[in-house]
Amino acid sequence: MLPHWLNVMTDELNVCIRPNSLVIRRFKGVAGKTRCIDQQKIMMKKAVDHRDVEVAYLAKVLHTTLSQARWQAKTARVVLANSFVRYAVLPWNPVIKTDEEKQGYLQHLFVSLYGDVVKSWNKTISPSGFGQPAVASAIPTPLIQTIDEIFASLAIQLLSIQPYLMSVMNDAIAVIKSQQLQSLCWLTVISDGRLCLGLMSEGQWLWLKNVQQESDVIGQIELLIQRERLINSVFDKAVQQRYEQVMLLHWPDISVSSVIKIGSYRIIRLPSSKLFAKEQPDTQVARLIAS
């Protein structure tokens, strides 16, 4: 039998897949007290995108990289950039009872929002309380299958594949609780050419958008909110009832010293992960050319 302390030792990879790069970190230590012992950013020759994911190319990049001894960890977690994922708020529906009905409801919602292209995508629902709406995500099925197969072939246990927005949402909820913010908060996430904008009220997500980032992203944010208020009476009523509105902002590519003004919102900057910033001077950069 292994000593007890060996059972709680952690040796884990964090692999972030972005449209133009991979960011890999290896963590070791005791559960809850790990440290990064190695990291690397790999620029990809071909950009991968949700619209036309070249799974063979991505598989080759992943396998070539993770086959190196430096990345032979026991477990791994994968984070996908928002460009690969589509999100939606699934309203509570008391009529739905079975898992089959829930999946049908979820399928109808995503197709109505994004069209037939997402019909075959892998869809999941985040946990939520009884009677509450839930955040749902959809990821191209070939992408999920490719990631699963690569890690299985390398005998690295894949613990999770998580959309980037979900980890930022967890940070946002922690800030809301720690600062005892008012019941209505906005969340804005800008990374990898995507703008994710959401509204939370009384701990429940009311609305969520994930769109292509425009050159004037500040104006884009204000316009999206204005448009939604015009077409969604429930959304507009929730916004009208709050005098001061807080916007939690996660924007890795903007310096922490930059002053950001968006309408009349009170901006609170969330921590920016270097994994999703443009420049990473503290990481090794290797250019991988795959034929």
XYZ file of C-alpha atoms in Angstrom:
291
model
C 0.000 0.000 0.000
C 1.240 3.489 -0.863
C 2.003 5.887 1.986
C -0.912 8.251 2.681
C 1.020 11.330 1.554
C 1.539 9.791 -1.904
C -2.215 9.441 -2.341
C -2.726 13.218 -2.109
C 0.184 14.247 -4.334
C -0.843 16.155 -7.458
C 0.879 16.049 -10.848
C -1.417 17.781 -13.309
C -1.370 19.576 -16.640
C -3.404 22.650 -17.454
C -3.780 22.838 -21.238
C -5.385 25.919 -22.730
C -6.433 25.626 -26.371
C -6.708 28.929 -28.189
C -7.321 29.696 -31.884
C -3.622 30.356 -32.553
C -1.769 28.717 -29.708
C -1.562 26.208 -26.896
C -0.548 27.214 -23.389
C 0.607 24.330 -21.215
C 1.450 24.374 -17.532
C 2.424 21.514 -15.226
C 1.593 21.676 -11.539
C 2.976 19.534 -8.746
C 2.462 19.401 -5.012
C -0.021 18.375 -2.390
C -3.694 18.778 -3.275
C -4.639 22.402 -2.660
C -0.997 23.525 -2.490
C 0.471 23.036 -5.934
C 2.984 25.158 -7.837
C 3.774 25.523 -11.516
C 7.016 23.693 -12.302
C 7.009 24.109 -16.097
C 5.154 26.101 -18.731
C 5.236 26.695 -22.449
C 3.329 28.614 -25.090
C 3.221 27.007 -28.529
C 2.252 29.046 -31.559
C 0.362 27.064 -34.182
C 0.982 27.459 -37.890
C -2.710 27.027 -38.715
C -5.397 28.835 -36.775
C -8.101 26.513 -35.465
C -11.636 27.783 -35.220
C -15.031 26.411 -34.239
C -16.367 26.919 -37.761
C -13.846 24.601 -39.366
C -11.733 22.838 -36.762
C -8.940 20.898 -38.444
C -9.024 18.121 -35.897
C -6.220 16.177 -37.580
C -3.890 19.166 -37.312
C -4.893 19.906 -33.729
C -4.467 16.231 -32.827
C -0.948 16.223 -34.281
C 0.031 19.367 -32.371
C -1.349 18.011 -29.102
C 0.187 14.549 -29.508
C 3.598 15.855 -30.611
C 3.745 18.267 -27.710
C 2.338 16.155 -24.903
C 4.448 13.135 -25.864
C 7.500 14.940 -24.513
C 8.708 13.688 -21.129
C 8.280 17.128 -19.569
C 4.494 16.860 -20.005
C 3.970 13.285 -18.797
C 1.755 14.157 -15.855
C -0.827 11.896 -14.232
C -3.874 14.047 -14.895
C -4.914 16.996 -17.021
C -7.547 19.669 -17.340
C -8.289 21.403 -20.634
C -9.596 24.955 -20.989
C -11.134 26.017 -24.311
C -11.102 29.624 -25.497
C -14.524 31.227 -25.932
C -14.060 31.156 -29.717
C -14.733 27.391 -29.631
C -17.824 27.575 -27.420
C -21.359 28.903 -27.660
C -23.299 29.792 -24.512
C -26.922 30.259 -23.533
C -29.040 30.771 -20.432
C -31.503 27.906 -20.131
C -34.693 29.222 -18.473
C -36.352 27.128 -15.785
C -39.301 25.164 -17.126
C -41.398 23.258 -14.534
C -43.046 21.196 -17.291
C -39.772 19.437 -18.116
C -39.289 16.335 -15.978
C -36.983 13.832 -17.693
C -33.400 14.043 -18.953
C -34.647 13.414 -22.486
C -37.024 16.372 -22.253
C -34.246 18.554 -20.864
C -31.913 17.626 -23.731
C -34.657 18.380 -26.239
C -35.284 21.739 -24.584
C -31.541 22.463 -24.656
C -31.266 21.484 -28.316
C -34.192 23.721 -29.261
C -32.659 26.680 -27.408
C -29.239 26.431 -29.059
C -30.623 25.889 -32.562
C -32.933 28.882 -32.146
C -29.958 31.020 -31.099
C -27.188 29.749 -33.374
C -28.817 27.758 -36.170
C -28.486 24.173 -37.394
C -24.665 24.311 -37.211
C -24.820 23.513 -33.480
C -27.260 20.584 -33.760
C -24.556 17.931 -33.454
C -22.433 19.796 -30.898
C -21.805 18.469 -27.403
C -24.053 20.380 -24.986
C -23.797 20.577 -21.193
C -25.669 22.379 -18.439
C -23.948 23.875 -15.407
C -25.431 22.993 -12.011
C -28.145 25.344 -10.771
C -30.662 25.477 -7.952
C -34.228 24.235 -8.179
C -36.388 26.716 -10.065
C -33.376 28.676 -11.327
C -32.093 29.213 -14.872
C -28.817 27.521 -15.804
C -25.865 28.416 -18.001
C -25.416 25.952 -20.851
C -22.527 25.536 -23.279
C -22.071 23.859 -26.655
C -18.745 22.654 -28.090
C -18.111 20.992 -31.482
C -18.267 17.219 -30.948
C -15.196 16.442 -33.137
C -13.139 18.769 -30.933
C -14.248 16.973 -27.758
C -13.576 13.570 -29.309
C -10.111 14.584 -30.509
C -9.080 15.858 -27.087
C -10.402 12.710 -25.386
C -8.564 10.418 -27.808
C -5.217 12.207 -27.525
C -5.119 12.106 -23.738
C -6.285 8.491 -23.688
C -3.508 7.520 -26.111
C -0.944 9.141 -23.818
C -2.365 7.500 -20.675
C -2.988 10.906 -19.084
C -6.281 10.983 -17.184
C -8.404 13.837 -18.529
C -10.376 15.279 -15.619
C -12.310 17.996 -17.408
C -12.786 20.088 -20.543
C -13.945 23.494 -19.388
C -14.979 26.573 -21.389
C -12.918 29.608 -20.416
C -16.002 31.638 -19.536
C -16.947 29.196 -16.775
C -13.747 29.778 -14.812
C -14.191 33.545 -15.155
C -17.782 33.198 -13.933
C -16.486 31.475 -10.804
C -14.097 34.390 -10.204
C -16.939 36.861 -10.732
C -19.231 35.123 -8.227
C -16.409 35.099 -5.661
C -15.943 38.863 -6.087
C -19.693 39.500 -5.820
C -19.793 37.598 -2.519
C -16.582 39.010 -1.042
C -17.469 42.629 -1.846
C -21.167 42.177 -1.028
C -22.150 43.818 -4.281
C -25.721 44.690 -5.115
C -27.979 41.998 -6.471
C -27.565 42.967 -10.153
C -24.155 42.685 -11.840
C -22.844 42.605 -15.370
C -20.016 40.340 -16.485
C -17.900 41.239 -19.509
C -15.187 38.907 -20.823
C -13.048 40.002 -23.778
C -10.490 37.513 -25.106
C -9.370 35.802 -28.308
C -11.550 37.997 -30.503
C -14.764 37.166 -28.643
C -16.957 39.332 -26.439
C -18.983 37.518 -23.776
C -21.515 39.695 -21.989
C -23.812 38.501 -19.228
C -26.272 39.810 -16.634
C -26.791 38.283 -13.191
C -29.561 39.212 -10.761
C -30.102 37.772 -7.285
C -27.508 35.094 -7.995
C -29.202 33.966 -11.215
C -28.020 34.446 -14.777
C -30.681 36.301 -16.759
C -28.914 36.817 -20.071
C -25.724 35.838 -21.891
C -24.190 36.715 -25.250
C -21.037 35.448 -26.967
C -20.274 37.389 -30.149
C -17.371 38.287 -32.408
C -15.415 41.205 -30.980
C -15.570 44.421 -33.010
C -12.896 47.119 -33.275
C -14.852 49.477 -31.004
C -15.571 46.941 -28.290
C -16.739 49.571 -25.761
C -19.344 50.858 -28.189
C -20.269 47.264 -29.021
C -20.978 46.498 -25.359
C -23.211 49.544 -24.960
C -25.076 48.790 -28.203
C -25.704 45.133 -27.270
C -27.251 46.210 -23.978
C -29.392 48.888 -25.623
C -30.682 46.456 -28.235
C -31.565 43.819 -25.660
C -33.473 46.353 -23.573
C -35.587 47.208 -26.616
C -36.555 43.621 -27.428
C -36.612 41.971 -23.994
C -39.085 43.462 -21.495
C -37.950 41.237 -18.606
C -34.338 42.244 -19.221
C -35.280 45.929 -19.451
C -37.315 45.804 -16.216
C -34.421 44.230 -14.310
C -32.032 46.930 -15.533
C -34.451 49.822 -14.835
C -34.846 48.850 -11.189
C -31.161 49.440 -10.359
C -29.727 52.941 -9.966
C -26.060 52.000 -9.828
C -24.901 49.110 -11.943
C -21.667 47.205 -11.447
C -19.804 45.649 -14.365
C -17.191 43.009 -13.636
C -14.636 43.159 -16.435
C -12.153 40.470 -17.496
C -9.931 41.762 -20.303
C -6.483 40.092 -20.287
C -5.054 42.142 -23.168
C -5.543 45.504 -21.441
C -2.997 46.801 -18.942
C -4.190 46.864 -15.330
C -3.232 50.558 -15.255
C -5.553 51.440 -18.140
C -8.631 53.474 -17.255
C -11.718 51.889 -18.783
C -15.060 53.698 -18.980
C -18.185 51.936 -20.193
C -21.338 54.055 -20.044
C -22.319 54.843 -16.455
C -21.294 51.447 -15.086
C -18.984 51.057 -12.107
C -16.163 48.935 -13.470
C -14.475 46.320 -11.293
C -11.531 44.584 -12.941
C -11.301 40.832 -12.487
C -7.899 39.101 -12.347
C -6.470 38.598 -15.820
C -4.937 35.211 -16.519
C -1.684 35.319 -18.478
C -2.925 32.198 -20.230
C -5.272 34.320 -22.322
C -3.266 37.510 -22.747
C -1.514 38.328 -26.025
C 1.976 38.633 -24.585
C 3.524 36.276 -22.080
C 7.106 37.431 -21.461
C 7.531 34.987 -18.589
C 6.845 31.860 -20.656
C 8.913 29.919 -23.126
C 7.667 30.284 -26.664
C 8.172 27.496 -29.179
C 6.919 27.635 -32.747
C 5.568 24.290 -33.883
C 5.276 23.761 -37.613
C 3.109 20.783 -38.553
C 2.809 19.585 -42.107
